[in-house]
Short mmCIF file of C-alpha atoms in Angstrom, two decimals:
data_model
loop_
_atom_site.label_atom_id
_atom_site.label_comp_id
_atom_site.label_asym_id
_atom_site.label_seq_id
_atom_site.Cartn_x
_atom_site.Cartn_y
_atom_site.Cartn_z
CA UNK A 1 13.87 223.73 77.53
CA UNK A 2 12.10 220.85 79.35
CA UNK A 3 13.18 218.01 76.68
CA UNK A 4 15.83 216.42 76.11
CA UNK A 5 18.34 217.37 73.46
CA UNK A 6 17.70 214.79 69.87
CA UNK A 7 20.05 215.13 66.86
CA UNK A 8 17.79 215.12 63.85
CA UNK A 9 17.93 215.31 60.00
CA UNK A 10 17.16 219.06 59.89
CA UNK A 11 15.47 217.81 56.45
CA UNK A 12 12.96 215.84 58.35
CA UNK A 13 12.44 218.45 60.59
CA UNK A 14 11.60 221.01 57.27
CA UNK A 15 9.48 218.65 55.80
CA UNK A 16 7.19 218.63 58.96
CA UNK A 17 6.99 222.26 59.46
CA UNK A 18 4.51 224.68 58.38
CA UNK A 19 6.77 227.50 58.08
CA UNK A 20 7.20 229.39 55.04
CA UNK A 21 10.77 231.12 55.84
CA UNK A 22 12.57 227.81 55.51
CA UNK A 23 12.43 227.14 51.99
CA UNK A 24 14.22 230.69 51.23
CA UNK A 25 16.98 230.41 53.97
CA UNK A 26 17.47 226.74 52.60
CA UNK A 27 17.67 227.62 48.82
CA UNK A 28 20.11 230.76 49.45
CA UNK A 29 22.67 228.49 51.71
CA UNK A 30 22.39 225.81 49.27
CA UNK A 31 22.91 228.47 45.97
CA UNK A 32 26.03 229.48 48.15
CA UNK A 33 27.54 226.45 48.96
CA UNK A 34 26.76 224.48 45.52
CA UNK A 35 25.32 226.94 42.91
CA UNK A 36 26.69 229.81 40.32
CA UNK A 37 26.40 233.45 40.72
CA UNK A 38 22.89 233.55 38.96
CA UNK A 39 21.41 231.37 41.30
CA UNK A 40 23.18 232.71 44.40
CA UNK A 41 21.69 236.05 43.38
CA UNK A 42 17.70 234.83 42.44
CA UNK A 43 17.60 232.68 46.30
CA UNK A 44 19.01 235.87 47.92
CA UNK A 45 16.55 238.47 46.38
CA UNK A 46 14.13 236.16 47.85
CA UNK A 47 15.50 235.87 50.85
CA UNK A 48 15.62 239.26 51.23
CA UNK A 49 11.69 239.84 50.06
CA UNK A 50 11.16 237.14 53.00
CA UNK A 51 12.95 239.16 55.63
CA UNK A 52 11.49 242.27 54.64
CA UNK A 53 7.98 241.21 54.24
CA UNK A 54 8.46 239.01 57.56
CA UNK A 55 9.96 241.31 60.29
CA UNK A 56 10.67 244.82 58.20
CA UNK A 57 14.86 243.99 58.69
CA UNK A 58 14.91 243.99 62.08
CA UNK A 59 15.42 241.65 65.03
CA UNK A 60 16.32 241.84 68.39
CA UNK A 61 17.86 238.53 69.51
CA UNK A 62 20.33 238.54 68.51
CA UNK A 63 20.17 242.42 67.25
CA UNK A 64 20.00 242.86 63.25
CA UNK A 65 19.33 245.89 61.46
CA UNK A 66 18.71 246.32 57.42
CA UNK A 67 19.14 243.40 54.42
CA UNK A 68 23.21 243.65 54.07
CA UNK A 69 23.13 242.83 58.10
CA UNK A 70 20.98 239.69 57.83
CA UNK A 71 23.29 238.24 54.59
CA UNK A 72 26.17 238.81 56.54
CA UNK A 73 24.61 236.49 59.64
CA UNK A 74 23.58 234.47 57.48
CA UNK A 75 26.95 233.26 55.53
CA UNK A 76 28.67 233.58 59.42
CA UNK A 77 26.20 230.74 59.92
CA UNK A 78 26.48 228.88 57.23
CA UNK A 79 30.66 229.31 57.15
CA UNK A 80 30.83 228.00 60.54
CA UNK A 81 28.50 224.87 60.14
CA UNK A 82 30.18 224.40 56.71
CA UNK A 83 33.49 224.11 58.63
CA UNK A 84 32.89 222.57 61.93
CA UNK A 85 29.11 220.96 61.27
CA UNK A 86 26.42 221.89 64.73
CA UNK A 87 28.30 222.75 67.51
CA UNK A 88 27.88 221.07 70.50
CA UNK A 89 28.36 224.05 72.77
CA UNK A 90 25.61 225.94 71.56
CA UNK A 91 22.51 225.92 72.21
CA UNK A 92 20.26 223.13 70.76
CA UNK A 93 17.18 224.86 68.57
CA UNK A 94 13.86 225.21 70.27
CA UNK A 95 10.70 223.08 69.00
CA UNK A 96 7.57 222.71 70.54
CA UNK A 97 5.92 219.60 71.41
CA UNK A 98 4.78 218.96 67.93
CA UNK A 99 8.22 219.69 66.30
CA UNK A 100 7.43 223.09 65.22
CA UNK A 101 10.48 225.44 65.07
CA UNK A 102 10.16 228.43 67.67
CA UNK A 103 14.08 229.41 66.34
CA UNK A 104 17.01 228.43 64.78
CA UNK A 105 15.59 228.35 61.17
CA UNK A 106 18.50 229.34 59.95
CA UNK A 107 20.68 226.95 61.87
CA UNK A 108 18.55 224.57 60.76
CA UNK A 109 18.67 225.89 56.78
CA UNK A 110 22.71 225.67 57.19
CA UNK A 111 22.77 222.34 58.61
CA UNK A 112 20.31 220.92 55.74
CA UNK A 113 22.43 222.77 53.06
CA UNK A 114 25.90 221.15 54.40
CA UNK A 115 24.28 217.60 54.63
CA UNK A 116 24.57 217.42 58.79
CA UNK A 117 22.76 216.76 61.47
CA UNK A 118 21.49 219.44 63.78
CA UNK A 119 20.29 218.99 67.65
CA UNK A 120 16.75 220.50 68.85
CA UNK A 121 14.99 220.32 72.13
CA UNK A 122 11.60 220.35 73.22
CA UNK A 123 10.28 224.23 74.59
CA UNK A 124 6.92 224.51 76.60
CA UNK A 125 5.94 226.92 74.81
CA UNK A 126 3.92 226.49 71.40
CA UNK A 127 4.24 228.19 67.86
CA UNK A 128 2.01 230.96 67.24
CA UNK A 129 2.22 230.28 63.73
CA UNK A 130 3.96 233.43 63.06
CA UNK A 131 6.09 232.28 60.21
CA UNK A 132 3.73 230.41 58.07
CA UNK A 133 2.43 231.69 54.61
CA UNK A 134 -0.31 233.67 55.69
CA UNK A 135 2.02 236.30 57.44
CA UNK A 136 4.21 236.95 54.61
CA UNK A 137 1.31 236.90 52.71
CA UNK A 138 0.10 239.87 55.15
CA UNK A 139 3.39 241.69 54.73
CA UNK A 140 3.21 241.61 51.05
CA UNK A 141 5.68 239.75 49.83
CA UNK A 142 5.67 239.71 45.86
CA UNK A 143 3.65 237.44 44.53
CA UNK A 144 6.56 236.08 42.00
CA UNK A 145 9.06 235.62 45.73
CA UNK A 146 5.59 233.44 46.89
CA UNK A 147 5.38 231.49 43.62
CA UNK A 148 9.47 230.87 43.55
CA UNK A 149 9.11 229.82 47.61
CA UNK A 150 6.57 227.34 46.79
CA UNK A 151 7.94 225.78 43.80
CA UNK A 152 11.60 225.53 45.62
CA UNK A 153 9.35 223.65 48.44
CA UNK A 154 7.68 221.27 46.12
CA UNK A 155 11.16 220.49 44.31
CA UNK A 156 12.58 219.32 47.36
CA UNK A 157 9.67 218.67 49.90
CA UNK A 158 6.90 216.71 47.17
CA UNK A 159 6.18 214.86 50.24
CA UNK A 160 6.38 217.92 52.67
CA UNK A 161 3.53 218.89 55.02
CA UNK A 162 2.91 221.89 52.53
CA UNK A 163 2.68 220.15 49.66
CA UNK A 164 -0.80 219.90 48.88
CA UNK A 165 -1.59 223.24 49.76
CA UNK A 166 0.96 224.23 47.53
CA UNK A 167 0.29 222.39 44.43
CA UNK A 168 -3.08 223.79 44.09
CA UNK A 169 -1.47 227.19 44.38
CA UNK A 170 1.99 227.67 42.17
CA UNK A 171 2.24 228.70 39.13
CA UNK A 172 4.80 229.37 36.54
CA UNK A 173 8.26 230.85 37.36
CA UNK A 174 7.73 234.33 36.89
CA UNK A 175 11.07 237.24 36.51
CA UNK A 176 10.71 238.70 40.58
CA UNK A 177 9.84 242.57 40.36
CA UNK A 178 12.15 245.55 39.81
CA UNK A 179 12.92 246.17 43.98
CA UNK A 180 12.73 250.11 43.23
CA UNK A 181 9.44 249.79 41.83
CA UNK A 182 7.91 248.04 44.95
CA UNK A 183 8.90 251.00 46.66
CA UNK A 184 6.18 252.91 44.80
CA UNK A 185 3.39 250.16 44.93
CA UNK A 186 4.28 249.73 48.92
CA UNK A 187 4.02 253.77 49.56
CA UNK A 188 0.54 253.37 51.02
CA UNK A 189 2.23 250.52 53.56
CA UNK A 190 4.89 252.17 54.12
CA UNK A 191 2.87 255.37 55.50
CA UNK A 192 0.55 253.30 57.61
CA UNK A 193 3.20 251.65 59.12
CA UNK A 194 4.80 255.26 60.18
CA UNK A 195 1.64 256.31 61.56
CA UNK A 196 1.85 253.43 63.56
CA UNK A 197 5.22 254.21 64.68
CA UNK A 198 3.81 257.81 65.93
CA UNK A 199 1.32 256.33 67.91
CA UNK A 200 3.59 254.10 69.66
CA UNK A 201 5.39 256.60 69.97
CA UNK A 202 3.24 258.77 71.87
CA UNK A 203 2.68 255.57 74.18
CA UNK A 204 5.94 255.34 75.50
CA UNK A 205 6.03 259.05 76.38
CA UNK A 206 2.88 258.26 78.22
CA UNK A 207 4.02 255.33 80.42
CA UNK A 208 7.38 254.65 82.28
CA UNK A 209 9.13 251.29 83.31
CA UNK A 210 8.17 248.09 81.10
CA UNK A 211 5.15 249.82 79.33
CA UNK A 212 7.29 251.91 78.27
CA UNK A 213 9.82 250.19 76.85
CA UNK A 214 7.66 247.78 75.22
CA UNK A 215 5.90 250.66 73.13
CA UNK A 216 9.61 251.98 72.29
CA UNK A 217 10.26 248.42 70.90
CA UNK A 218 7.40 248.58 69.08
CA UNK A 219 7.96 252.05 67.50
CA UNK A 220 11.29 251.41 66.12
CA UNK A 221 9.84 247.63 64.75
CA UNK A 222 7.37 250.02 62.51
CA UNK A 223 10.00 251.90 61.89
CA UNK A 224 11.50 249.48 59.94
CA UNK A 225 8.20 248.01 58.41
CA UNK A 226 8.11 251.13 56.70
CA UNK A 227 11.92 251.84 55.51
CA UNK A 228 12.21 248.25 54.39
CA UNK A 229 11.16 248.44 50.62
CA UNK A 230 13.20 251.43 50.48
CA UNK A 231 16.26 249.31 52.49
CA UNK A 232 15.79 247.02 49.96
CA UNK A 233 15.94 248.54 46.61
CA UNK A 234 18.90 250.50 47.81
CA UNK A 235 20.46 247.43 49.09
CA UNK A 236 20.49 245.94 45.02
CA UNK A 237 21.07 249.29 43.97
CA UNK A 238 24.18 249.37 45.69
CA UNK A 239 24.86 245.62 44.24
CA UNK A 240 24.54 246.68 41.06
CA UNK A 241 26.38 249.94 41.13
CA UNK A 242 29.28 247.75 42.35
CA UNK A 243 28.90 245.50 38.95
CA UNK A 244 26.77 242.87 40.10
CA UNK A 245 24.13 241.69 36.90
CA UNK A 246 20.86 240.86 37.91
CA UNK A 247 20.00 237.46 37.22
CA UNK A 248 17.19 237.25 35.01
CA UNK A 249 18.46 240.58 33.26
#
């Protein structure tokens, strides 16, 4: 960090962000915290669809593997901001010198859900623009998860630094897709993302030391690019074998 640490409205910081991912982690604490089961439901199946499409389920700092692994995080998070508000041992979340979010978003999601403040400092480094539309756009999230993302953001953000771009894009709510079925319509994904892992594969056989481990990292992140769908419609599958209604049944 070479800034020093602010505490901000982590709604002001939203509103100036191009990221995509923090509409979905903000609707799904706030359905938590204030909404019914319905609602909790519809903002988790597309937080879930944002995960997967974003990162494939997995993450290495800190480690998470699959969808019931990043809603269990997630409500830690939220739970312990609920309680206690930001704590002022951790660490503060890393922006860059425009304000961008390089972490934290869903710190930053809990905070705005709970109605407190959260503290950021300035990092040298710059967003790559990793987490705005266009990649989940590239890891095909369902177009009705897109459509629900961008209305969310215009509900609460109709001043936001996405708004324009959204208004000329959303349409009407539409029911999100039967999670099995994407596992069909992904299949060709899915098995380029396995012949990736192969050939990554093959690289760390082929070099030792950091080259090597890189290329490992990189295997088991396709890896999970290509289980995900399936990860996911067996994550609701389980849901529902355990009782659970979907909520635009």
């Amino acid at each position: 960090m070479t800034g020093g640490v602010r505490t901000v409205d982590p709604l002001d910081v939203m509103r100036k962000s191009l990221r995509f991912d923090l509409i979905f982690k903000l609707e799904l604490a706030d359905a938590w915290l204030h909404g019914d089961a319905a609602s909790a439901r519809m903002a988790e199946e597309a937080y879930l669809e944002s995960i997967r499409a974003r990162c494939g389920f997995r993450e290495s700092d800190p480690p998470k593997s699959g969808p019931a692994a990043y809603v269990a995080s997630f409500r830690e998070t939220l739970a312990s901001i609920s309680a206690r508000g930001y704590d002022e041992k951790a660490d503060p979340v890393p922006v860059d010198r425009d304000g961008e979010l390089l972490g934290g978003a869903h710190r930053v999601a809990a905070c705005a859900a709970c109605g407190c403040m959260c503290r950021i400092a300035e990092s040298p480094r710059m967003s790559t623009g990793g987490s705005q539309r266009a990649a989940f756009r590239q890891g095909k999230m369902a177009a009705e998860v897109e459509n629900w993302g961008m209305r969310a953001y215009l509900r609460r953000f109709p001043d936001g630094r996405l708004a324009g771009e959204f208004s000329a894009l959303v349409g009407p709510n539409r029911p999100f897709p039967d999670w099995a079925s994407r596992v069909r319509k992904l299949r060709m994904d899915s098995w380029l993302w396995l012949l990736r892992e192969k050939w990554f594969r093959i690289k760390a056989a082929l070099h030792a030391g950091e080259r090597g481990r890189k290329a490992l990292k990189k295997s088991d992140e396709c890896r999970h690019r290509a289980a995900a769908p399936l990860m996911l419609a067996r994550y609701w599958q389980e849901r529902e074998e355990n009782g659970e209604a979907r909520s635009h049944d």
